[in-house]
Short mmCIF file of C-alpha atoms in Angstrom, two decimals:
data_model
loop_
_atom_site.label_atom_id
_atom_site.label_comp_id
_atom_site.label_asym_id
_atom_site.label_seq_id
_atom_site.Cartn_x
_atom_site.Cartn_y
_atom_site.Cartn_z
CA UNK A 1 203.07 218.37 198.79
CA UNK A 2 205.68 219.19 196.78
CA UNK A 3 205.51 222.00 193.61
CA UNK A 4 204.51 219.50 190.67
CA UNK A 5 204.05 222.95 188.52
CA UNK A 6 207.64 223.22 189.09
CA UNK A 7 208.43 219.86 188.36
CA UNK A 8 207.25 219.60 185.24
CA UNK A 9 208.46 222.94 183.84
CA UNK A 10 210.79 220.92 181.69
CA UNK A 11 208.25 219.26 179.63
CA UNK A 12 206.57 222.37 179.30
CA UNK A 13 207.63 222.83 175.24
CA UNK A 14 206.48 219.24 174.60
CA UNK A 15 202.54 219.58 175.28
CA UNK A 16 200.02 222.18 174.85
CA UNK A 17 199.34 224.82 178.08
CA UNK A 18 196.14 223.21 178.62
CA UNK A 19 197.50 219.73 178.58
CA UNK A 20 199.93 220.60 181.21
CA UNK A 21 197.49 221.78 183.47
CA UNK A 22 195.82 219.20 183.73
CA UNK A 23 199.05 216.84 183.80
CA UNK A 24 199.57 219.39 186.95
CA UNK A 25 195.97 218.36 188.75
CA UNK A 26 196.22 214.48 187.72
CA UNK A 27 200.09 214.06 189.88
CA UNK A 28 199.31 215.24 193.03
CA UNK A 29 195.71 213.35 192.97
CA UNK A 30 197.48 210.08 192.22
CA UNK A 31 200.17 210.44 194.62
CA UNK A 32 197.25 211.43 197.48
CA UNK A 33 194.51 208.63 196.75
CA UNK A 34 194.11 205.72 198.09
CA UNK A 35 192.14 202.50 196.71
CA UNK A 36 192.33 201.86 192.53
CA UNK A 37 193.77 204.79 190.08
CA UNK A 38 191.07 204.94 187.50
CA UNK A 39 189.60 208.15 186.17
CA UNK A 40 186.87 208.26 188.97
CA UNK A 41 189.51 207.82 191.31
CA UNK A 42 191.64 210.43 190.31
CA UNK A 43 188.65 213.38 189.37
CA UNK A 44 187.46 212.46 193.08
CA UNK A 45 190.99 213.31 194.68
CA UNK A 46 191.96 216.43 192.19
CA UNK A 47 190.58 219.23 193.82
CA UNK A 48 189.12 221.76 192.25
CA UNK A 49 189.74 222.05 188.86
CA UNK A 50 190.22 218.16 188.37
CA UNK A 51 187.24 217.43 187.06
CA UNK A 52 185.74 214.28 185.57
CA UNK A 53 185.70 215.62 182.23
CA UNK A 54 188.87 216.87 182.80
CA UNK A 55 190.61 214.05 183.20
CA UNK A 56 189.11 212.73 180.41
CA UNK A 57 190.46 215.32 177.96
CA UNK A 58 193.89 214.49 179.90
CA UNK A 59 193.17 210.70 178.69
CA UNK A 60 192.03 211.02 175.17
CA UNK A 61 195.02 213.41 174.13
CA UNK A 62 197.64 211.80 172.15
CA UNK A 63 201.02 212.76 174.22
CA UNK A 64 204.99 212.57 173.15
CA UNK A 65 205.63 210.14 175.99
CA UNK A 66 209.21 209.01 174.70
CA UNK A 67 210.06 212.81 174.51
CA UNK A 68 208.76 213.37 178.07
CA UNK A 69 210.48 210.56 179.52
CA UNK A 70 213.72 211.37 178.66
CA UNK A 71 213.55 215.12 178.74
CA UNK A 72 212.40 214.35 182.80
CA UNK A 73 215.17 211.76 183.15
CA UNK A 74 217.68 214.10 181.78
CA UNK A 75 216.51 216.90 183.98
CA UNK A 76 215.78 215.48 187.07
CA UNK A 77 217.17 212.05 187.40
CA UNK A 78 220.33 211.77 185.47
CA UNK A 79 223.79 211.90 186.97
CA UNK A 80 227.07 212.88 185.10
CA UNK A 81 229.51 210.13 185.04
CA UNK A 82 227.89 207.47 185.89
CA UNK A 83 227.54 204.20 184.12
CA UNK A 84 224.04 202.95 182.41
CA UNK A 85 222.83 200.22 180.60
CA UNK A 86 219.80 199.57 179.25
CA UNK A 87 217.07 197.07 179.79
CA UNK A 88 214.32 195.86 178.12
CA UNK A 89 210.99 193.53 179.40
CA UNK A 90 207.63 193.10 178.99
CA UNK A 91 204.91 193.15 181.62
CA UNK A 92 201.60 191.86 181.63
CA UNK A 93 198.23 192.87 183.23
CA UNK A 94 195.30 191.29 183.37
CA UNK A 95 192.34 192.54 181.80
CA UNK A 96 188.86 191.10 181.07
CA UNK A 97 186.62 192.45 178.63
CA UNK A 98 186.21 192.24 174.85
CA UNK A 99 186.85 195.70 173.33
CA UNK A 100 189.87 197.14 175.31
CA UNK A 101 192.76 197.67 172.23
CA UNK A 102 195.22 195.20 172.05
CA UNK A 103 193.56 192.71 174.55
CA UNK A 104 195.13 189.52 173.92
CA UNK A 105 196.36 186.04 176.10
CA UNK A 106 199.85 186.66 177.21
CA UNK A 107 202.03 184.58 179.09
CA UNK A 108 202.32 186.27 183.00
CA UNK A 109 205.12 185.36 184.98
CA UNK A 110 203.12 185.58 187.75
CA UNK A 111 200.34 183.99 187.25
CA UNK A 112 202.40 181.09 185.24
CA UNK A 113 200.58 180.67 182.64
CA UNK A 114 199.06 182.55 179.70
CA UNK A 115 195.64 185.14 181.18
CA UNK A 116 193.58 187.38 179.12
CA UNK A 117 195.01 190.65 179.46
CA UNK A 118 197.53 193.56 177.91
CA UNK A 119 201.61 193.36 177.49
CA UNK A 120 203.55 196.60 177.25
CA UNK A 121 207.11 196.15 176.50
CA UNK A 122 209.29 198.78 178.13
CA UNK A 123 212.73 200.03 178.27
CA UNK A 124 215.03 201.41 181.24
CA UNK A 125 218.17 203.15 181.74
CA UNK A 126 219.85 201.58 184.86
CA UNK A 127 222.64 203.13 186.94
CA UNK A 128 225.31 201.16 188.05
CA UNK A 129 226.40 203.54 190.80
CA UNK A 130 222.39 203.96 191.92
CA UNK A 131 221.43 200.50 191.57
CA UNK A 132 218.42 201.92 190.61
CA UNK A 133 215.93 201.64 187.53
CA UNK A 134 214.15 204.04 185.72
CA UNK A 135 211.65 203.76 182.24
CA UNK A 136 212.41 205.73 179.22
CA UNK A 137 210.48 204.20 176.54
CA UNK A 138 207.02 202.42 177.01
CA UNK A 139 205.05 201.05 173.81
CA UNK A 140 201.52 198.77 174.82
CA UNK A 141 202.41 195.07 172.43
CA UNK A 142 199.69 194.35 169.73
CA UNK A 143 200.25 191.28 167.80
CA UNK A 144 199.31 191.25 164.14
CA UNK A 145 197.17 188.15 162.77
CA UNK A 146 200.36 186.75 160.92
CA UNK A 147 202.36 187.15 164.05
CA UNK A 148 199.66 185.34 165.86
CA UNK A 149 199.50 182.31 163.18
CA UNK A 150 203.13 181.85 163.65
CA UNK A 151 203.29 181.68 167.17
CA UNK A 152 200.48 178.85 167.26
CA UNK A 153 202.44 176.81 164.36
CA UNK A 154 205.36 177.16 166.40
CA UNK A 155 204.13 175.72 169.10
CA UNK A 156 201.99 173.26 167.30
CA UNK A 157 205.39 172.21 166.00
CA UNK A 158 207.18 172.21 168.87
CA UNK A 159 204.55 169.45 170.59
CA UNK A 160 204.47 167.04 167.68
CA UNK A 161 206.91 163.90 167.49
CA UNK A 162 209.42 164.47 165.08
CA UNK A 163 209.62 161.97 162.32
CA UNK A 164 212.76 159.90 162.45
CA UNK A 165 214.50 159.39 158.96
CA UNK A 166 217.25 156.70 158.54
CA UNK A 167 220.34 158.36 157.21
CA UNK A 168 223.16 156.99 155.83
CA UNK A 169 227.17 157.98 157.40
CA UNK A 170 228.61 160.32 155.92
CA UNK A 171 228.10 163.81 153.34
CA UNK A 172 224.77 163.53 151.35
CA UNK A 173 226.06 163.23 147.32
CA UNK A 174 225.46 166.49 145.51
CA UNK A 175 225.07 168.79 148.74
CA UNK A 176 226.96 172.23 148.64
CA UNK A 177 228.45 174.09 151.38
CA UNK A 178 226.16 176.56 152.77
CA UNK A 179 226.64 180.48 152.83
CA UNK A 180 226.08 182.42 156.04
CA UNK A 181 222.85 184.34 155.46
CA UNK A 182 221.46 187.08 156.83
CA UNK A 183 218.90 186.24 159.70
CA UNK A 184 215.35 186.64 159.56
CA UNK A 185 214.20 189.07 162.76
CA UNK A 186 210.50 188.03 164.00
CA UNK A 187 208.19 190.44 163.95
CA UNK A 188 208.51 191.05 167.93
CA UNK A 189 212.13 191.48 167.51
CA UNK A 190 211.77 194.44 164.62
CA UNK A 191 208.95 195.50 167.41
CA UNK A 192 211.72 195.97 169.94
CA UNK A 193 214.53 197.04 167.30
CA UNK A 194 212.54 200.01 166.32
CA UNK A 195 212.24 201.21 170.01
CA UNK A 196 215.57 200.44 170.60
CA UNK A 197 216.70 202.43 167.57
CA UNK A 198 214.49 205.58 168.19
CA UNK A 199 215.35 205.60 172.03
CA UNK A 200 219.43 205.49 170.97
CA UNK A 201 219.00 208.20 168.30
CA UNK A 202 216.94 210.55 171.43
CA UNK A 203 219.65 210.02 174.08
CA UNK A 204 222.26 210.71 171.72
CA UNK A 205 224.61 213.37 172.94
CA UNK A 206 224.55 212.75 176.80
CA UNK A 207 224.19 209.27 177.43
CA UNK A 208 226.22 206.50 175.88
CA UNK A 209 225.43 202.88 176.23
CA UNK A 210 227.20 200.14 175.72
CA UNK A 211 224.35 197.02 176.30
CA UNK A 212 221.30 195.89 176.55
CA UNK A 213 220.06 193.58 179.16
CA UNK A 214 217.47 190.74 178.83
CA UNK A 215 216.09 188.17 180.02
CA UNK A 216 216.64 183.99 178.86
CA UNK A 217 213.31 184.68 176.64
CA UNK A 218 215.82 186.68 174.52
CA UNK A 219 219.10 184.20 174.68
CA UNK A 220 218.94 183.21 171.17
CA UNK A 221 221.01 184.43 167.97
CA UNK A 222 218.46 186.63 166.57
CA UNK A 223 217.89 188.40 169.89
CA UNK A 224 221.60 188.47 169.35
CA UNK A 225 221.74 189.69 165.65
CA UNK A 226 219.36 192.37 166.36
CA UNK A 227 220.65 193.89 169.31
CA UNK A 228 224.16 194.30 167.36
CA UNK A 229 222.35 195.32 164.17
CA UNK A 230 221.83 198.63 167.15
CA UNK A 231 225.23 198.98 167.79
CA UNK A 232 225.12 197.42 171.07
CA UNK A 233 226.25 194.35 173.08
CA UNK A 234 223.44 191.66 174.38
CA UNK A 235 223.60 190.53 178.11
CA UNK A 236 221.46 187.75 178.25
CA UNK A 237 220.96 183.87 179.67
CA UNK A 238 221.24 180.81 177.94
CA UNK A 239 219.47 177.21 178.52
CA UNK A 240 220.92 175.67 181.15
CA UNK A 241 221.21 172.85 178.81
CA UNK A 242 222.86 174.79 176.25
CA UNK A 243 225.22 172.72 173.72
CA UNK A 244 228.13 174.98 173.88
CA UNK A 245 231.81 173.79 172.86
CA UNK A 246 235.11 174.87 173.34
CA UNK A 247 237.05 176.47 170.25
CA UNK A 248 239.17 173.36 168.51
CA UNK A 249 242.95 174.41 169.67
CA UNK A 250 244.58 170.79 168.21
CA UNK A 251 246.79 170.01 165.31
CA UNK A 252 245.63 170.02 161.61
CA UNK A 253 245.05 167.12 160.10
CA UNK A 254 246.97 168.12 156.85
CA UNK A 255 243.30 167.63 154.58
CA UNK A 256 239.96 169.13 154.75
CA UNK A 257 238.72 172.28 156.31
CA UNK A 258 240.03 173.10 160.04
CA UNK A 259 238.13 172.08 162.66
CA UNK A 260 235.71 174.55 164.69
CA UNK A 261 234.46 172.68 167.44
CA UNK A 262 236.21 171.33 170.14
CA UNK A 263 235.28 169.57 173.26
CA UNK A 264 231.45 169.90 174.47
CA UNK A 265 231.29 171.31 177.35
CA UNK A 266 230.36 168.79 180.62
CA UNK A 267 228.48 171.25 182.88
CA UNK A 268 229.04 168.64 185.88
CA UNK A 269 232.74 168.52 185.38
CA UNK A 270 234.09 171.99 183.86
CA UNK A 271 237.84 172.37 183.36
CA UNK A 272 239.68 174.39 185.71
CA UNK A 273 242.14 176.54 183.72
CA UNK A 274 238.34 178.34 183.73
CA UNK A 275 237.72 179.02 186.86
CA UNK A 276 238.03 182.57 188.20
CA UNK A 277 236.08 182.37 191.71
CA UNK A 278 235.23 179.95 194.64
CA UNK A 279 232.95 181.18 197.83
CA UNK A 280 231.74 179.02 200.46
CA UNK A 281 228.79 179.57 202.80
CA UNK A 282 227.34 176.69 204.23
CA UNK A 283 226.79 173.98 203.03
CA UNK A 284 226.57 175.86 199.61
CA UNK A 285 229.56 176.41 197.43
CA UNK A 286 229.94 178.32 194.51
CA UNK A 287 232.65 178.19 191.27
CA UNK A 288 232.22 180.67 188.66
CA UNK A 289 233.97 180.06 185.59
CA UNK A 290 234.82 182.29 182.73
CA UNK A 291 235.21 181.57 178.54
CA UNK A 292 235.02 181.82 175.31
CA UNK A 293 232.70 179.30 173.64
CA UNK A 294 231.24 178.09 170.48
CA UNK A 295 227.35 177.60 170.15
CA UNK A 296 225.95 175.96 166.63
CA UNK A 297 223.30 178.34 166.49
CA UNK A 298 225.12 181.41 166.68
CA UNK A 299 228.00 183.01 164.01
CA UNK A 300 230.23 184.54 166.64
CA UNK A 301 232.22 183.44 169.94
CA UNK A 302 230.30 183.74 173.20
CA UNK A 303 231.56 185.50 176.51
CA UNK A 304 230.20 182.92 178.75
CA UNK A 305 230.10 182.78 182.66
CA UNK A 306 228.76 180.08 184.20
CA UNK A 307 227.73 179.88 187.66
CA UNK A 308 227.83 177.00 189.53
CA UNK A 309 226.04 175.86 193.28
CA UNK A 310 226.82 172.49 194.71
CA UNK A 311 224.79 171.49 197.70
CA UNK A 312 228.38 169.94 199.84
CA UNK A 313 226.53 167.45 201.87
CA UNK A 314 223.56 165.95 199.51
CA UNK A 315 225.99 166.43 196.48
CA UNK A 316 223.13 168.65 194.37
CA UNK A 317 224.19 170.72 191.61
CA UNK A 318 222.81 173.68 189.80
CA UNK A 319 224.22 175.93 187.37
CA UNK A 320 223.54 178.97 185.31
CA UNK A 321 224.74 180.65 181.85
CA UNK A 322 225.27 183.64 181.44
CA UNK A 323 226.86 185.38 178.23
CA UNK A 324 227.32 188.41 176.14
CA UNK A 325 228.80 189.74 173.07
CA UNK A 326 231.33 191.40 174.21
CA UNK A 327 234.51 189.00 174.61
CA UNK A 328 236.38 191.79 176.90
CA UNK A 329 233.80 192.10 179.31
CA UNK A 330 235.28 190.57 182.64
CA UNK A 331 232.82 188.10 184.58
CA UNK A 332 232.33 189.75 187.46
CA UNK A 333 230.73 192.90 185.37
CA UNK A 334 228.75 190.74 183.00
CA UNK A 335 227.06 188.85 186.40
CA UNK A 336 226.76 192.11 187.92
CA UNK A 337 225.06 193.70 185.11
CA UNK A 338 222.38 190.82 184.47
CA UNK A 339 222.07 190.96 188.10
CA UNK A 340 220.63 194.95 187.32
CA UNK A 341 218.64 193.57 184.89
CA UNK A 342 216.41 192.57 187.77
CA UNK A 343 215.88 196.40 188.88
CA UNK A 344 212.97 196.80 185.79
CA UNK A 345 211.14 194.34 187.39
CA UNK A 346 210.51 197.11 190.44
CA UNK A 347 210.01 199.19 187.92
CA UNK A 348 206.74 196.79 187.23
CA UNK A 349 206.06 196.51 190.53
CA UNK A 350 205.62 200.23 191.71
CA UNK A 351 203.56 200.61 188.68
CA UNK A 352 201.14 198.06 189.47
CA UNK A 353 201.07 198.12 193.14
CA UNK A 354 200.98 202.09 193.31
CA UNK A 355 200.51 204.02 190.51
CA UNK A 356 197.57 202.21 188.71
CA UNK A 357 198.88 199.82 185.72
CA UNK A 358 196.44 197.07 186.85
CA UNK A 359 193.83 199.45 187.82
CA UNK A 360 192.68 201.55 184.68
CA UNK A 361 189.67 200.73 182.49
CA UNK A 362 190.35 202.70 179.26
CA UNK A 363 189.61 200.66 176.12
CA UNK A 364 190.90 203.30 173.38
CA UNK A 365 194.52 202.96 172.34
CA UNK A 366 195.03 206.72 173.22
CA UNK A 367 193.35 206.60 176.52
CA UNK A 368 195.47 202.73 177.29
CA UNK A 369 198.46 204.24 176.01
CA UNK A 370 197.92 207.11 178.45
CA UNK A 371 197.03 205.20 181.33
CA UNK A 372 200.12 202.82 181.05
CA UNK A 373 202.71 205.52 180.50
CA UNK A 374 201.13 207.61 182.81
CA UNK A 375 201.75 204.76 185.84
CA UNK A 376 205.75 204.35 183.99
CA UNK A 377 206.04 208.27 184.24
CA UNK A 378 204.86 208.46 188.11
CA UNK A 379 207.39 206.06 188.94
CA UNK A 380 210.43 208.31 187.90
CA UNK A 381 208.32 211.08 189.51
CA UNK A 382 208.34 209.30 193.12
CA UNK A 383 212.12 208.33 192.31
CA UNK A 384 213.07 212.05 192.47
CA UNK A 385 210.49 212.72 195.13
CA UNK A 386 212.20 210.20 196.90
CA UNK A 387 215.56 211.01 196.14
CA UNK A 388 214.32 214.70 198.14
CA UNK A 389 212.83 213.34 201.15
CA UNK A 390 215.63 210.74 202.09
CA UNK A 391 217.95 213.41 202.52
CA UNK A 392 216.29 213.74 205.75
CA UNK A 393 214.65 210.39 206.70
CA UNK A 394 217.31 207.65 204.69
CA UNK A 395 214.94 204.99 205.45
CA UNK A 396 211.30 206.48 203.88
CA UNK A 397 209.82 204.34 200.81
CA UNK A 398 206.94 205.03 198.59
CA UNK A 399 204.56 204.16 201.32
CA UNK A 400 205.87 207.37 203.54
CA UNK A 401 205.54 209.45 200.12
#
């Protein structure tokens, strides 16, 4: 077993002596045990020293998680010059009960539909050279009551038929041209701006980034608005129905304002002065196209790639959009870096599988908070212990750790 004392010297200033002790008796009895990581689990496995009522003092202490994060990553895990972005998801576990804090119904991915359960929104620094993931910023997603109204009037609205009012051709008399105003941010999006905000201002000084990665959920112009409000660039999908349009490039008219909007874009027949890459493998191939477009709903010009598959015997067609802020960003980046966006989803995984997100049954908001970040925290902890053991045996996973 490696020296976990040693390990976490760096966090040492951040929590009390007694704190850290424990910490120290917790690590190596998750990374030993086998079956569920609850508090049981883990007093059984410690040793001496670990306790039952020591774990609990571990679990019922308010920690700087953020701090201890990044003050790990920095130490242990970051590399100089390479290249990061940041990602941001949220994860959901289910949970049954009535009193656990912040137990709502959340929409699981993997379950497809919406369980019973907790949602922790998280955010990871990804290296481009590494192709590799790692959490710096986990906060557990409690929705107010007003946030909760909204949601079901949204979706109240969305199923009801929309009325269908006869209107005549033309400008309504009296109407006045509308100013651009600033856009109202959901409550979930100030939720993530304020992480997003606090997790710049503590990496600032040794780690630059340039975007932030998310997925379709978040292809929208507010997601948009408040990403930028952060100084950043949002990678992100659109609908694969998406109304975009071409800027106008045609003559004036000579009257009236100048025309915006050009030609809609035919997803089944895209033009191809756009086209920047064709690959074949049987019977699949794919066209990737690359440009500038126009979308009602946003104030700005999309970078927009757009991936295409057509099936060459049966003729079948699929396609997806991709886009970004950032109008310099060549295609082949913006694909690759949406591609990383995928690596937080291991992130999830490891967490759940092995290091006890789905396993805990704390109902305090300390002791949840605690037992989420803990499971986050031990999955940058076996990404160094990795990192140490496949110097010698390249092809060992977590399993072999």
């Amino acid at each position: 077993m490696p020296d976990i004392i040693a390990l976490l010297h760096c966090i040492e200033p951040l929590v009390a002596a007694r704190t850290l002790r424990q910490f120290s008796r917790i690590i190596p009895a998750v990374l030993a045990m086998s079956g569920r990581v609850t508090m049981l689990g883990i007093s059984r496995w410690a040793g001496p020293g670990g306790s039952y009522r020591t774990v609990q003092r571990f679990f019922s202490t308010v920690l700087p998680w953020a701090t201890m994060f990044w003050v790990f990553f920095r130490t242990h895990l970051h590399q100089a010059g390479d290249v990061y972005i940041l990602a941001g998801d949220e994860v959901v576990i289910s949970k049954a009960g009535h009193h656990t804090h912040g137990l709502d119904r959340f929409f699981a991915g993997v379950y497809g539909r919406v369980i019973p359960g907790l949602a922790f929104f998280s955010l990871a620094l990804i290296s481009t050279q590494q192709r590799r993931s790692f959490p710096v910023r986990v906060e557990q997603v409690v929705r107010s009551t007003a946030e909760k109204a909204a949601s079901q009037a949204k979706a109240t609205a969305r199923k009801a038929p929309k009325p269908v009012e006869p209107r005549k051709p033309g400008r309504p008399k009296g109407s006045k041209n509308k100013t651009t105003v600033a856009v109202t941010l959901s409550p979930e999006l100030l939720r993530i701006q304020a992480m997003l905000k606090a997790q710049l201002k503590l990496m600032q000084g040794l780690i630059t980034v340039a975007y932030l990665a998310m997925d379709g959920h978040f292809g929208n112009h507010p997601a948009l608005s408040m990403v930028q409000q952060c100084g950043l660039h949002l990678i992100s999908k659109l609908r694969s129905d998406a109304a975009l349009y071409l800027p106008y490039d045609g003559p004036y008219k000579g009257h009236g304002p100048h025309r915006k909007y050009g030609d809609k874009l035919d997803y089944r027949n895209l033009p191809d002065a756009y086209l920047k890459k064709t690959t074949t493998v049987d019977p699949i191939e794919t066209r990737i196209y690359q440009m500038q477009c126009l979308h009602k709903e946003f104030s700005q010009p999309l970078n927009v790639a757009i991936i295409v598959k057509v099936n060459r015997q049966s003729h079948a067609s699929a396609h997806v959009i991709l886009f970004t802020s950032d109008l310099e960003l060549p295609y082949d980046q913006l694909i690759d870096y949406y591609r990383l966006r995928f690596q937080i989803e291991f992130n999830f995984r490891d967490a759940k599988q092995f290091w006890g997100l789905e396993d805990f049954m704390n109902i305090s908001q300390t002791a949840v908070t605690n037992s989420a970040n803990l499971s986050f925290f031990m999955v940058n902890l076996s990404q160094h212990l990795l990192g140490d053991l496949r110097l010698t045996n390249p092809d060992c996973s977590l399993l072999d750790l």
